[in-house]
XYZ file of C-alpha atoms in Angstrom:
332
model
C -64.486 62.128 137.533
C -65.378 64.239 134.630
C -61.820 65.831 134.544
C -60.189 62.446 134.429
C -62.292 61.380 131.408
C -61.490 64.604 129.648
C -57.806 64.096 130.245
C -58.044 60.507 128.809
C -59.802 61.674 125.709
C -57.258 64.423 125.068
C -54.405 62.073 125.440
C -55.857 59.585 122.869
C -57.163 61.930 120.209
C -55.380 65.222 120.809
C -51.808 66.355 121.511
C -51.342 63.382 123.833
C -50.591 61.128 120.653
C -47.948 63.466 119.278
C -44.902 61.890 120.955
C -45.598 58.458 119.499
C -46.006 59.755 115.857
C -42.878 61.762 116.113
C -40.964 58.711 117.300
C -41.763 56.799 114.000
C -41.000 59.815 111.800
C -37.649 60.406 113.436
C -36.712 56.722 113.023
C -37.521 56.792 109.321
C -35.437 60.039 108.742
C -32.506 58.470 110.564
C -32.630 55.234 108.535
C -32.908 57.231 105.267
C -30.030 59.469 106.152
C -27.906 56.550 107.103
C -28.624 54.878 103.709
C -27.852 58.133 101.844
C -24.493 58.448 103.725
C -23.469 54.804 102.873
C -24.382 55.405 99.157
C -22.393 58.613 99.085
C -19.477 56.791 100.687
C -19.584 54.082 98.089
C -19.743 56.504 95.188
C -16.826 58.338 96.555
C -14.676 55.270 96.737
C -15.631 54.365 93.214
C -14.674 57.842 91.895
C -11.422 57.724 93.886
C -10.472 54.319 92.310
C -11.196 55.595 88.810
C -9.456 58.807 88.762
C -7.237 59.083 91.699
C -4.576 56.583 90.493
C -4.080 57.942 86.972
C -3.892 61.378 88.470
C -1.271 60.252 91.082
C 0.632 58.426 88.298
C 0.599 61.568 86.190
C 2.088 63.625 88.902
C 4.245 60.944 90.514
C 5.898 59.931 87.088
C 9.505 59.957 86.220
C 10.832 63.423 86.305
C 13.740 64.379 83.924
C 16.513 66.743 84.653
C 16.698 70.055 82.402
C 19.796 68.642 80.777
C 18.011 65.406 79.813
C 15.014 67.363 78.399
C 17.381 69.533 76.400
C 19.045 66.491 74.872
C 15.782 64.869 73.978
C 14.572 68.013 72.256
C 17.869 68.161 70.362
C 17.449 64.653 69.296
C 13.990 65.204 67.925
C 15.253 68.274 66.091
C 18.202 66.411 64.542
C 15.899 63.572 63.412
C 13.461 65.990 61.784
C 16.240 67.898 60.055
C 17.837 64.667 58.770
C 14.742 63.651 56.844
C 15.522 63.544 53.064
C 12.863 66.111 52.317
C 14.296 66.739 48.836
C 14.302 63.169 47.932
C 10.923 62.588 49.341
C 9.574 65.469 47.091
C 11.329 63.909 44.049
C 9.810 60.529 44.728
C 6.418 62.049 45.271
C 6.802 63.900 41.879
C 7.869 60.651 40.186
C 4.865 58.912 41.542
C 2.577 61.604 40.274
C 4.208 61.398 36.761
C 3.937 57.656 36.597
C 0.296 57.893 37.721
C -0.380 60.336 34.909
C 1.351 57.909 32.463
C -0.503 55.057 33.812
C -3.757 56.747 32.993
C -2.834 57.062 29.321
C -5.244 55.091 27.105
C -5.674 54.480 23.457
C -8.231 56.878 21.857
C -10.989 54.798 20.301
C -10.280 55.585 16.744
C -6.657 54.814 17.096
C -7.464 51.611 18.998
C -9.687 50.484 16.134
C -6.867 51.218 13.636
C -4.320 49.132 15.595
C -6.779 46.235 16.002
C -7.530 46.041 12.331
C -3.769 46.133 11.459
C -2.839 43.451 13.887
C -5.790 41.146 12.630
C -4.292 41.648 9.157
C -0.861 40.702 10.289
C -2.082 37.486 11.939
C -4.219 36.679 8.980
C -1.130 36.825 6.807
C 0.896 34.465 9.007
C -2.121 32.137 9.441
C -3.439 32.366 13.044
C -3.463 28.540 13.327
C 0.227 28.359 12.604
C 3.109 28.060 15.150
C 2.589 30.587 17.826
C 6.325 31.493 17.867
C 5.831 32.815 14.212
C 2.778 34.757 15.427
C 4.840 36.428 18.257
C 7.564 37.307 15.806
C 5.129 38.869 13.365
C 3.470 40.904 16.097
C 6.827 42.035 17.442
C 7.876 43.185 13.816
C 4.741 45.079 13.482
C 5.314 46.836 16.842
C 8.820 47.905 15.905
C 7.677 49.251 12.466
C 4.694 51.141 14.017
C 6.949 52.514 16.851
C 9.416 53.827 14.245
C 6.531 55.316 12.305
C 5.148 57.098 15.400
C 8.514 58.464 16.326
C 9.071 59.911 12.887
C 5.639 61.718 13.044
C 6.371 62.923 16.541
C 9.620 64.503 15.401
C 7.704 66.413 12.697
C 9.012 64.403 9.723
C 6.723 63.517 6.950
C 5.532 59.935 6.752
C 3.081 57.948 4.651
C 1.008 56.926 7.692
C -2.620 56.634 8.620
C -1.778 57.820 12.122
C -2.678 61.456 12.934
C 0.114 63.628 14.116
C -1.598 64.400 17.442
C -1.764 60.610 18.100
C 1.821 59.970 17.400
C 3.288 61.024 20.762
C 0.741 58.964 22.702
C 1.218 55.965 20.465
C 5.062 56.054 20.687
C 4.875 56.258 24.478
C 2.533 53.266 24.786
C 4.326 51.057 22.190
C 7.724 51.716 23.835
C 6.912 51.617 27.560
C 3.336 50.183 27.814
C 3.242 47.395 25.208
C 1.547 44.765 27.446
C -1.097 47.395 28.238
C -1.626 48.004 24.610
C -2.179 44.371 23.869
C -4.543 44.262 26.871
C -6.554 47.312 25.621
C -6.725 45.857 22.151
C -7.674 42.513 23.484
C -4.894 40.463 21.669
C -3.487 37.445 23.419
C -1.114 35.029 21.586
C -0.342 31.933 23.655
C 3.255 30.986 24.159
C 4.368 28.003 22.097
C 5.891 25.271 24.192
C 7.912 22.764 22.368
C 8.893 19.664 24.281
C 11.884 17.884 22.920
C 12.139 14.212 24.035
C 15.612 13.537 25.405
C 16.628 9.863 24.927
C 19.490 8.984 27.140
C 19.153 5.268 26.750
C 22.492 3.578 25.868
C 22.658 2.458 22.277
C 21.668 -1.201 21.777
C 19.731 -1.389 25.218
C 16.219 -2.490 25.209
C 13.358 -0.267 26.532
C 12.887 -0.388 30.197
C 10.060 -2.326 31.639
C 6.919 -0.354 32.437
C 7.198 -1.497 36.085
C 10.451 -1.433 37.875
C 11.065 -4.676 39.752
C 13.393 -5.153 42.774
C 16.300 -7.450 42.297
C 18.341 -8.539 39.353
C 17.095 -8.150 35.772
C 15.157 -11.153 34.577
C 16.807 -13.226 31.839
C 14.922 -13.578 28.420
C 13.801 -17.204 29.160
C 11.556 -15.939 31.966
C 9.366 -14.050 29.494
C 8.321 -11.542 32.116
C 4.785 -10.025 31.661
C 3.686 -7.111 33.868
C 0.077 -6.873 35.113
C -0.556 -10.398 34.197
C -1.884 -13.483 36.207
C -1.544 -16.964 34.635
C -3.586 -19.978 35.861
C -2.462 -23.512 36.164
C -1.883 -26.377 38.548
C 0.135 -25.294 41.542
C 3.621 -26.881 41.867
C 4.656 -24.628 44.788
C 2.007 -23.034 46.910
C 2.677 -19.313 47.000
C 1.168 -18.685 50.418
C 4.126 -20.473 51.967
C 6.678 -20.002 49.131
C 8.160 -16.487 49.206
C 10.999 -15.058 47.270
C 13.000 -11.804 47.497
C 12.353 -10.724 43.912
C 10.764 -11.787 40.690
C 14.190 -12.870 39.433
C 14.489 -15.325 42.355
C 10.820 -16.489 41.637
C 11.542 -17.232 38.001
C 14.775 -18.989 38.913
C 12.921 -21.128 41.278
C 10.797 -22.189 38.400
C 13.666 -22.876 36.101
C 15.447 -24.929 38.834
C 12.260 -26.893 39.590
C 11.871 -27.832 35.904
C 15.586 -28.657 35.641
C 15.675 -30.896 38.781
C 12.272 -32.555 38.457
C 12.211 -36.327 38.146
C 10.923 -37.981 35.003
C 7.465 -38.693 36.367
C 7.190 -35.406 38.213
C 5.338 -32.201 36.904
C 7.683 -29.624 35.691
C 7.152 -25.895 36.501
C 6.533 -23.840 33.355
C 4.645 -20.818 34.827
C 5.785 -18.497 37.566
C 3.587 -15.776 39.167
C 5.076 -13.210 41.610
C 3.521 -10.431 43.847
C 5.822 -7.369 43.816
C 3.298 -4.964 45.391
C 3.858 -3.881 49.056
C 0.189 -3.723 49.768
C -0.398 -7.253 48.502
C -1.930 -8.629 45.345
C -5.601 -9.105 44.649
C -6.886 -12.458 43.590
C -10.595 -13.686 43.366
C -10.085 -16.378 46.065
C -10.473 -16.492 49.862
C -6.866 -15.768 50.536
C -4.993 -12.461 51.217
C -2.006 -12.614 48.960
C 0.988 -10.618 50.263
C 4.202 -9.235 49.016
C 6.848 -11.786 47.696
C 4.437 -14.569 47.146
C 5.966 -16.861 44.340
C 3.563 -19.305 42.733
C 5.043 -22.036 40.610
C 2.589 -23.612 38.232
C 2.095 -25.934 35.313
C -0.295 -25.927 32.407
C 0.143 -27.727 29.131
C -1.538 -24.767 27.418
C -0.988 -21.774 29.760
C -3.949 -19.481 29.958
C -4.154 -15.918 31.227
C -6.540 -15.379 34.106
C -6.244 -11.538 34.046
C -4.275 -9.168 31.825
C -3.349 -5.430 32.250
C -6.665 -4.013 33.797
C -9.498 -5.686 35.728
C -12.726 -4.933 33.926
C -15.225 -2.533 35.449
C -17.867 -5.259 35.848
C -15.252 -7.413 37.671
C -14.303 -4.539 40.021
C -17.992 -4.014 40.734
C -18.339 -7.621 41.824
C -14.991 -7.374 43.704
C -14.800 -4.057 45.464
C -11.279 -4.709 46.740
C -9.864 -5.209 43.250
C -7.503 -2.477 42.061
C -7.537 -0.880 38.597
C -4.575 -2.783 37.257
C -3.634 -6.425 37.714
C -0.768 -6.359 40.317
C 0.917 -9.702 39.513
C 3.892 -10.266 37.480
C 4.285 -13.623 35.726
C 5.867 -15.458 32.811
C 5.747 -18.694 30.884
C 9.092 -20.457 30.770
C 10.465 -21.156 27.343
C 10.541 -24.879 26.616
């Protein structure tokens, strides 16, 4: 009995529990090893995809025969030898020389002398005069000063206020860098623009109307007035009376007056809309292109002339700047 109890205690608290603990530890090690193996496998595949293909392409690329390689090398050599090396050096030297010339500036004392002389030249010709004369005076001064600088540069004596050491620089600037000289001095003379009006109107012809009207030219008895709207009693209602042109509208008024019976009202005013967008009028109607109003008034009065007033346009937002109607009072 005592031995059996001892055996039971030993199995529960001694070595008898070792097999169960070893089982869990071994399972954990196996799972971790499996995860590590999977991770290594994944990393290996990624590494292979990134580096294996370029490496393979590098080694599996197109291979050239020795004869082809020799021809390519010879082509590169010929191309290098055919470079215009001498010309490139000349161009580079020219650029350097021009850069050195571009950097030439007027010394301050010389700049002040030239400025004072040019101001005196412009003062003589009157700075407010014709700019063409100003240009001619400045150009003449330039030619004289250039000749003076060249004379000093060549070692010849000259009655000049320019120093001999300044002559070479001044001659170069006046001859080749004249716009830069003017820029450094700060002189700008505007170009004089003269507009000559060319009148090609045939002799004896009247001036053209300010608005070009479609159709035939209106006869004098129509007394056409642009940008004008006459009032009066309607003889022909323009909303339903359309004509192809102002000439046709005026002719309709003349015909109406000619053919009217003794007791009928005779047309003595015609009003025509020549504008494609229509003509504004302070009534409820939308007046359209080719409307021809025939009217009568014993003493014709103008409703609108030339431009609508600003106060009128404020009251009528749709009103344009100018009166669009064309009209006339028939001569009796």
